[in-house]
Coordinates of N, CA and C and ligand atoms in Angstrom, one line a residue:
X1 N -104.4 -100.3 159.2 CA -103.3 -100.3 160.1 C -103.7 -101.0 161.4
X2 N -102.9 -101.9 161.9 CA -103.2 -102.6 163.1 C -102.9 -101.6 164.3
X3 N -103.1 -102.1 165.5 CA -103.0 -101.3 166.7 C -101.7 -101.5 167.4
X4 N -100.7 -102.0 166.7 CA -99.4 -102.3 167.3 C -98.5 -101.1 167.4
X5 N -98.0 -100.9 168.7 CA -97.1 -99.7 168.9 C -95.9 -99.7 168.0
X6 N -95.2 -100.8 167.9 CA -93.9 -100.8 167.2 C -94.2 -100.8 165.7
X7 N -95.3 -101.3 165.2 CA -95.7 -101.1 163.8 C -95.8 -99.6 163.5
X8 N -96.5 -98.9 164.4 CA -96.7 -97.4 164.3 C -95.4 -96.7 164.3
X9 N -94.5 -97.1 165.2 CA -93.2 -96.4 165.3 C -92.4 -96.7 164.0
X10 N -92.5 -98.0 163.5 CA -91.8 -98.4 162.3 C -92.2 -97.6 161.1
X11 N -93.5 -97.3 161.1 CA -94.1 -96.5 160.0 C -94.0 -95.0 160.1
X12 N -93.4 -94.6 161.3 CA -93.2 -93.2 161.5 C -94.5 -92.5 162.0
X13 N -95.5 -93.2 162.3 CA -96.7 -92.6 162.8 C -96.7 -92.2 164.2
X14 N -95.8 -92.8 165.0 CA -95.5 -92.4 166.4 C -94.0 -92.1 166.4
X15 N -93.8 -90.9 167.0 CA -92.4 -90.4 167.0 C -91.5 -91.2 167.9
X16 N -90.2 -91.4 167.5 CA -89.2 -92.1 168.3 C -87.9 -91.5 167.9
X17 N -86.9 -91.7 168.7 CA -85.6 -91.2 168.5 C -84.8 -92.3 167.7
X18 N -84.9 -92.1 166.3 CA -84.4 -93.2 165.4 C -82.9 -93.0 165.3
X19 N -82.2 -94.1 165.4 CA -80.7 -94.1 165.2 C -80.3 -94.9 164.0
X20 N -81.2 -95.7 163.4 CA -80.8 -96.4 162.2 C -82.2 -96.8 161.5
X21 N -82.1 -96.8 160.2 CA -83.3 -97.2 159.4 C -82.9 -97.7 158.1
X22 N -83.5 -98.8 157.6 CA -83.4 -99.2 156.2 C -84.7 -99.7 155.8
X23 N -84.8 -100.4 154.6 CA -86.1 -100.7 154.1 C -86.9 -101.6 155.0
X24 N -86.2 -102.5 155.7 CA -86.9 -103.5 156.5 C -86.8 -103.4 158.0
X25 N -85.9 -102.5 158.5 CA -85.6 -102.5 159.9 C -85.5 -101.0 160.4
X26 N -85.9 -100.9 161.6 CA -85.7 -99.6 162.3 C -85.1 -99.8 163.7
X27 N -84.3 -98.8 164.1 CA -83.7 -98.9 165.4 C -83.9 -97.5 166.1
X28 N -84.4 -97.6 167.3 CA -84.7 -96.3 168.0 C -84.4 -96.5 169.5
X29 N -84.2 -95.4 170.2 CA -83.9 -95.4 171.7 C -85.1 -95.9 172.5
X30 N -84.8 -96.7 173.4 CA -85.8 -97.2 174.4 C -86.3 -96.0 175.2
X31 N -87.6 -95.9 175.5 CA -88.2 -94.9 176.2 C -87.7 -94.8 177.7
X32 N -87.5 -96.0 178.3 CA -86.9 -96.1 179.6 C -85.6 -96.9 179.6
X33 N -84.5 -96.3 179.3 CA -83.3 -97.0 179.1 C -82.8 -97.7 180.3
X34 N -82.3 -98.9 180.2 CA -81.7 -99.7 181.3 C -80.2 -99.6 181.3
X35 N -79.6 -98.9 180.3 CA -78.1 -98.8 180.2 C -77.9 -97.5 179.5
X36 N -76.6 -97.0 179.5 CA -76.3 -95.7 178.8 C -76.7 -95.8 177.3
X37 N -76.5 -97.0 176.7 CA -77.0 -97.2 175.4 C -78.1 -98.3 175.4
X38 N -79.3 -97.9 175.0 CA -80.4 -98.9 175.0 C -81.2 -98.6 173.8
X39 N -81.0 -99.4 172.8 CA -81.6 -99.2 171.5 C -82.5 -100.4 171.2
X40 N -83.7 -100.2 170.7 CA -84.6 -101.3 170.2 C -84.5 -101.4 168.7
X41 N -84.3 -102.6 168.3 CA -84.2 -102.9 166.8 C -85.4 -103.8 166.4
X42 N -86.1 -103.3 165.4 CA -87.4 -104.0 165.1 C -87.4 -104.2 163.5
X43 N -88.1 -105.3 163.1 CA -88.5 -105.3 161.7 C -89.7 -104.4 161.5
X44 N -89.8 -103.8 160.3 CA -91.0 -103.0 160.0 C -92.2 -103.9 159.8
X45 N -92.0 -105.1 159.4 CA -93.1 -106.0 159.3 C -93.5 -106.5 160.6
X46 N -94.8 -106.7 160.8 CA -95.3 -107.1 162.1 C -95.1 -108.6 162.2
X47 N -94.2 -109.0 163.1 CA -94.0 -110.4 163.5 C -94.0 -110.4 165.0
X48 N -94.7 -111.2 165.7 CA -94.9 -111.0 167.1 C -93.7 -111.3 168.0
X49 N -92.9 -112.4 167.6 CA -91.8 -112.7 168.5 C -90.9 -113.7 167.7
X50 N -89.8 -114.1 168.3 CA -88.9 -115.0 167.6 C -89.6 -116.3 167.2
X51 N -90.4 -116.8 168.1 CA -91.1 -118.1 167.9 C -92.2 -118.0 166.9
X52 N -92.5 -116.8 166.4 CA -93.6 -116.6 165.4 C -93.0 -116.5 164.0
X53 N -91.6 -116.5 163.9 CA -91.0 -116.3 162.6 C -91.1 -117.6 161.8
X54 N -91.6 -117.6 160.6 CA -91.7 -118.8 159.8 C -90.8 -118.7 158.6
X55 N -90.7 -119.8 157.9 CA -89.6 -120.0 156.8 C -89.4 -118.8 155.9
X56 N -90.5 -118.2 155.3 CA -90.3 -117.1 154.4 C -89.6 -115.9 155.0
X57 N -89.7 -115.8 156.3 CA -89.2 -114.6 157.0 C -87.9 -114.7 157.8
X58 N -87.3 -115.9 157.6 CA -86.0 -116.1 158.5 C -84.9 -115.1 158.1
X59 N -85.0 -114.5 156.9 CA -84.0 -113.5 156.5 C -84.0 -112.3 157.4
X60 N -85.1 -112.1 158.1 CA -85.2 -110.9 159.0 C -84.2 -111.0 160.1
X61 N -83.8 -112.2 160.5 CA -82.7 -112.3 161.5 C -81.4 -111.7 161.0
X62 N -81.1 -112.0 159.8 CA -79.9 -111.4 159.2 C -80.0 -109.8 159.1
X63 N -81.2 -109.4 158.7 CA -81.4 -107.9 158.7 C -81.3 -107.3 160.0
X64 N -81.8 -107.9 161.1 CA -81.8 -107.3 162.4 C -80.3 -107.4 163.0
X65 N -79.6 -108.4 162.7 CA -78.2 -108.5 163.2 C -77.3 -107.6 162.4
X66 N -77.6 -107.4 161.1 CA -76.8 -106.4 160.4 C -77.0 -105.0 160.9
X67 N -78.3 -104.7 161.2 CA -78.6 -103.4 161.8 C -77.9 -103.3 163.2
X68 N -77.9 -104.4 164.0 CA -77.3 -104.3 165.3 C -75.8 -103.9 165.2
X69 N -75.1 -104.5 164.2 CA -73.7 -104.1 164.0 C -73.6 -102.6 163.7
X70 N -74.5 -102.1 162.8 CA -74.4 -100.7 162.4 C -74.7 -99.8 163.7
X71 N -75.7 -100.2 164.5 CA -76.0 -99.4 165.7 C -74.9 -99.5 166.7
X72 N -74.3 -100.7 166.9 CA -73.2 -100.8 167.8 C -72.0 -99.9 167.5
X73 N -71.8 -99.8 166.2 CA -70.7 -98.9 165.7 C -71.1 -97.4 165.9
X74 N -72.3 -97.1 165.5 CA -72.7 -95.6 165.6 C -72.8 -95.2 167.1
X75 N -73.1 -96.1 168.0 CA -73.2 -95.8 169.4 C -71.9 -96.0 170.2
X76 N -70.9 -96.4 169.5 CA -69.5 -96.5 170.1 C -69.4 -97.6 171.1
X77 N -70.1 -98.7 170.8 CA -70.0 -99.9 171.8 C -69.5 -101.1 171.0
X78 N -69.2 -101.0 169.7 CA -68.8 -102.1 168.9 C -67.6 -102.8 169.5
X79 N -66.6 -102.0 170.0 CA -65.4 -102.5 170.5 C -65.5 -102.8 172.0
X80 N -66.2 -102.0 172.7 CA -66.3 -102.1 174.2 C -67.2 -103.3 174.6
X81 N -68.1 -103.6 173.7 CA -69.0 -104.7 174.0 C -70.5 -104.3 174.2
X82 N -71.4 -105.2 173.8 CA -72.8 -104.9 173.9 C -73.6 -106.2 174.1
X83 N -74.8 -106.0 174.6 CA -75.7 -107.2 174.7 C -76.9 -107.1 173.8
X84 N -77.2 -108.2 173.2 CA -78.4 -108.2 172.3 C -79.4 -109.2 173.0
X85 N -80.6 -108.7 173.3 CA -81.6 -109.5 174.0 C -82.9 -109.5 173.3
X86 N -83.6 -110.6 173.2 CA -84.9 -110.6 172.7 C -85.8 -111.4 173.7
X87 N -86.8 -110.7 174.2 CA -87.7 -111.4 175.2 C -88.8 -112.1 174.3
X88 N -89.0 -113.4 174.5 CA -90.0 -114.1 173.7 C -91.1 -114.7 174.6
X89 N -92.2 -114.0 174.7 CA -93.3 -114.5 175.4 C -93.4 -114.2 176.9
X90 N -94.4 -114.7 177.5 CA -94.8 -114.4 178.9 C -93.7 -114.6 179.9
X91 N -93.1 -115.8 179.9 CA -92.1 -116.1 181.0 C -90.8 -115.2 180.8
X92 N -90.6 -114.7 179.6 CA -89.4 -113.9 179.3 C -89.7 -112.4 179.6
X93 N -91.0 -112.1 179.9 CA -91.4 -110.7 180.2 C -91.6 -109.8 179.0
X94 N -91.9 -110.4 177.9 CA -92.1 -109.6 176.7 C -93.4 -108.7 176.9
X95 N -93.3 -107.4 176.8 CA -94.4 -106.5 177.0 C -95.0 -106.0 175.7
X96 N -94.1 -105.9 174.7 CA -94.6 -105.4 173.4 C -94.6 -106.5 172.4
X97 N -95.7 -106.9 171.9 CA -95.8 -108.1 171.0 C -95.5 -107.8 169.6
X98 N -94.3 -107.3 169.4 CA -93.8 -107.1 168.0 C -92.3 -107.4 168.2
X99 N -91.8 -108.3 167.4 CA -90.4 -108.8 167.6 C -89.4 -107.6 167.7
X100 N -88.6 -107.6 168.7 CA -87.5 -106.6 168.9 C -86.3 -107.1 169.6
X101 N -85.2 -106.6 169.3 CA -84.0 -106.9 170.1 C -83.7 -105.6 170.8
X102 N -83.2 -105.8 172.1 CA -82.6 -104.7 172.9 C -81.1 -104.8 172.7
X103 N -80.5 -103.7 172.3 CA -79.1 -103.6 172.2 C -78.7 -102.7 173.4
X104 N -77.9 -103.3 174.3 CA -77.5 -102.6 175.6 C -76.0 -102.5 175.6
X105 N -75.6 -101.4 176.1 CA -74.1 -101.2 176.3 C -73.8 -99.9 176.9
X106 N -72.5 -99.6 176.9 CA -72.0 -98.3 177.5 C -71.6 -98.4 178.9
X107 N -71.7 -99.6 179.5 CA -71.2 -99.9 180.9 C -71.0 -101.4 181.0
X108 N -70.2 -101.8 182.0 CA -70.0 -103.2 182.2 C -71.2 -103.7 182.9
X109 N -71.7 -104.8 182.3 CA -73.0 -105.4 182.8 C -72.8 -106.7 183.5
X110 N -73.6 -106.9 184.5 CA -73.6 -108.2 185.1 C -74.5 -109.2 184.3
X111 N -74.5 -110.4 184.7 CA -75.3 -111.4 184.0 C -76.1 -112.2 185.0
X112 N -77.3 -111.8 185.2 CA -78.2 -112.5 186.1 C -79.6 -112.3 185.6
X113 N -80.0 -113.1 184.7 CA -81.4 -113.0 184.1 C -82.5 -113.6 185.0
X114 N -82.1 -114.3 186.1 CA -83.1 -114.8 187.0 C -82.9 -114.4 188.4
Ligands
5GP1 P1 -90.0 -106.0 176.1 O1 -90.4 -105.8 177.6 O2 -91.2 -106.3 175.3 O3 -88.9 -106.9 175.8 O4 -89.5 -104.5 175.6 C1 -90.3 -103.5 175.3 C2 -89.5 -102.2 175.5 O5 -90.2 -101.2 174.8 C3 -89.3 -101.8 176.9 O6 -87.9 -101.7 177.2 C4 -90.0 -100.4 177.0 O7 -89.2 -99.4 177.7 C5 -90.0 -100.0 175.5 N1 -91.1 -99.1 175.1 C6 -92.4 -99.2 175.5 N2 -93.2 -98.3 174.9 C7 -92.3 -97.5 174.2 C8 -92.5 -96.4 173.3 O8 -93.6 -95.8 173.1 N3 -91.4 -95.8 172.7 C9 -90.1 -96.4 172.9 N4 -89.1 -95.8 172.3 N5 -89.9 -97.5 173.7 C10 -91.0 -98.0 174.3
ZN2 ZN1 -96.3 -104.7 165.1

């Protein structure tokens, strides 16, 4: 087993507040939520970031977005709206080097990423 935090969460070796899980994807509450709904959606396979995905693994994006729809519905933001963000690398402020989407919602958000 590698030393990756989200690999360990995905394998159930570190506890998290799981809101969705299937064979390839897990979704759990962010430890320090930035919105009333703040869920992290990860592949169970270790892939570092969007830019590290290669041809055999592109299906993971379908899996992650399918999971995002499930989560948005279960968290009651499917109709009201939600934001899906993935930070890719240093300039984007990625702090955990395992591909993940943030699903944020539950309030009206502003848009000022810089
Ligand atoms: P990034 O900054 O890489 O885009 O997002 C990493 C996210 O992981 C942050 O929002 C941070 O709060 C969250 N996080 C870091 N460590 C843990 C943890 O141990 N458990 C959970 N549930 N979230 C974590
Ligand atoms: Zn990992």
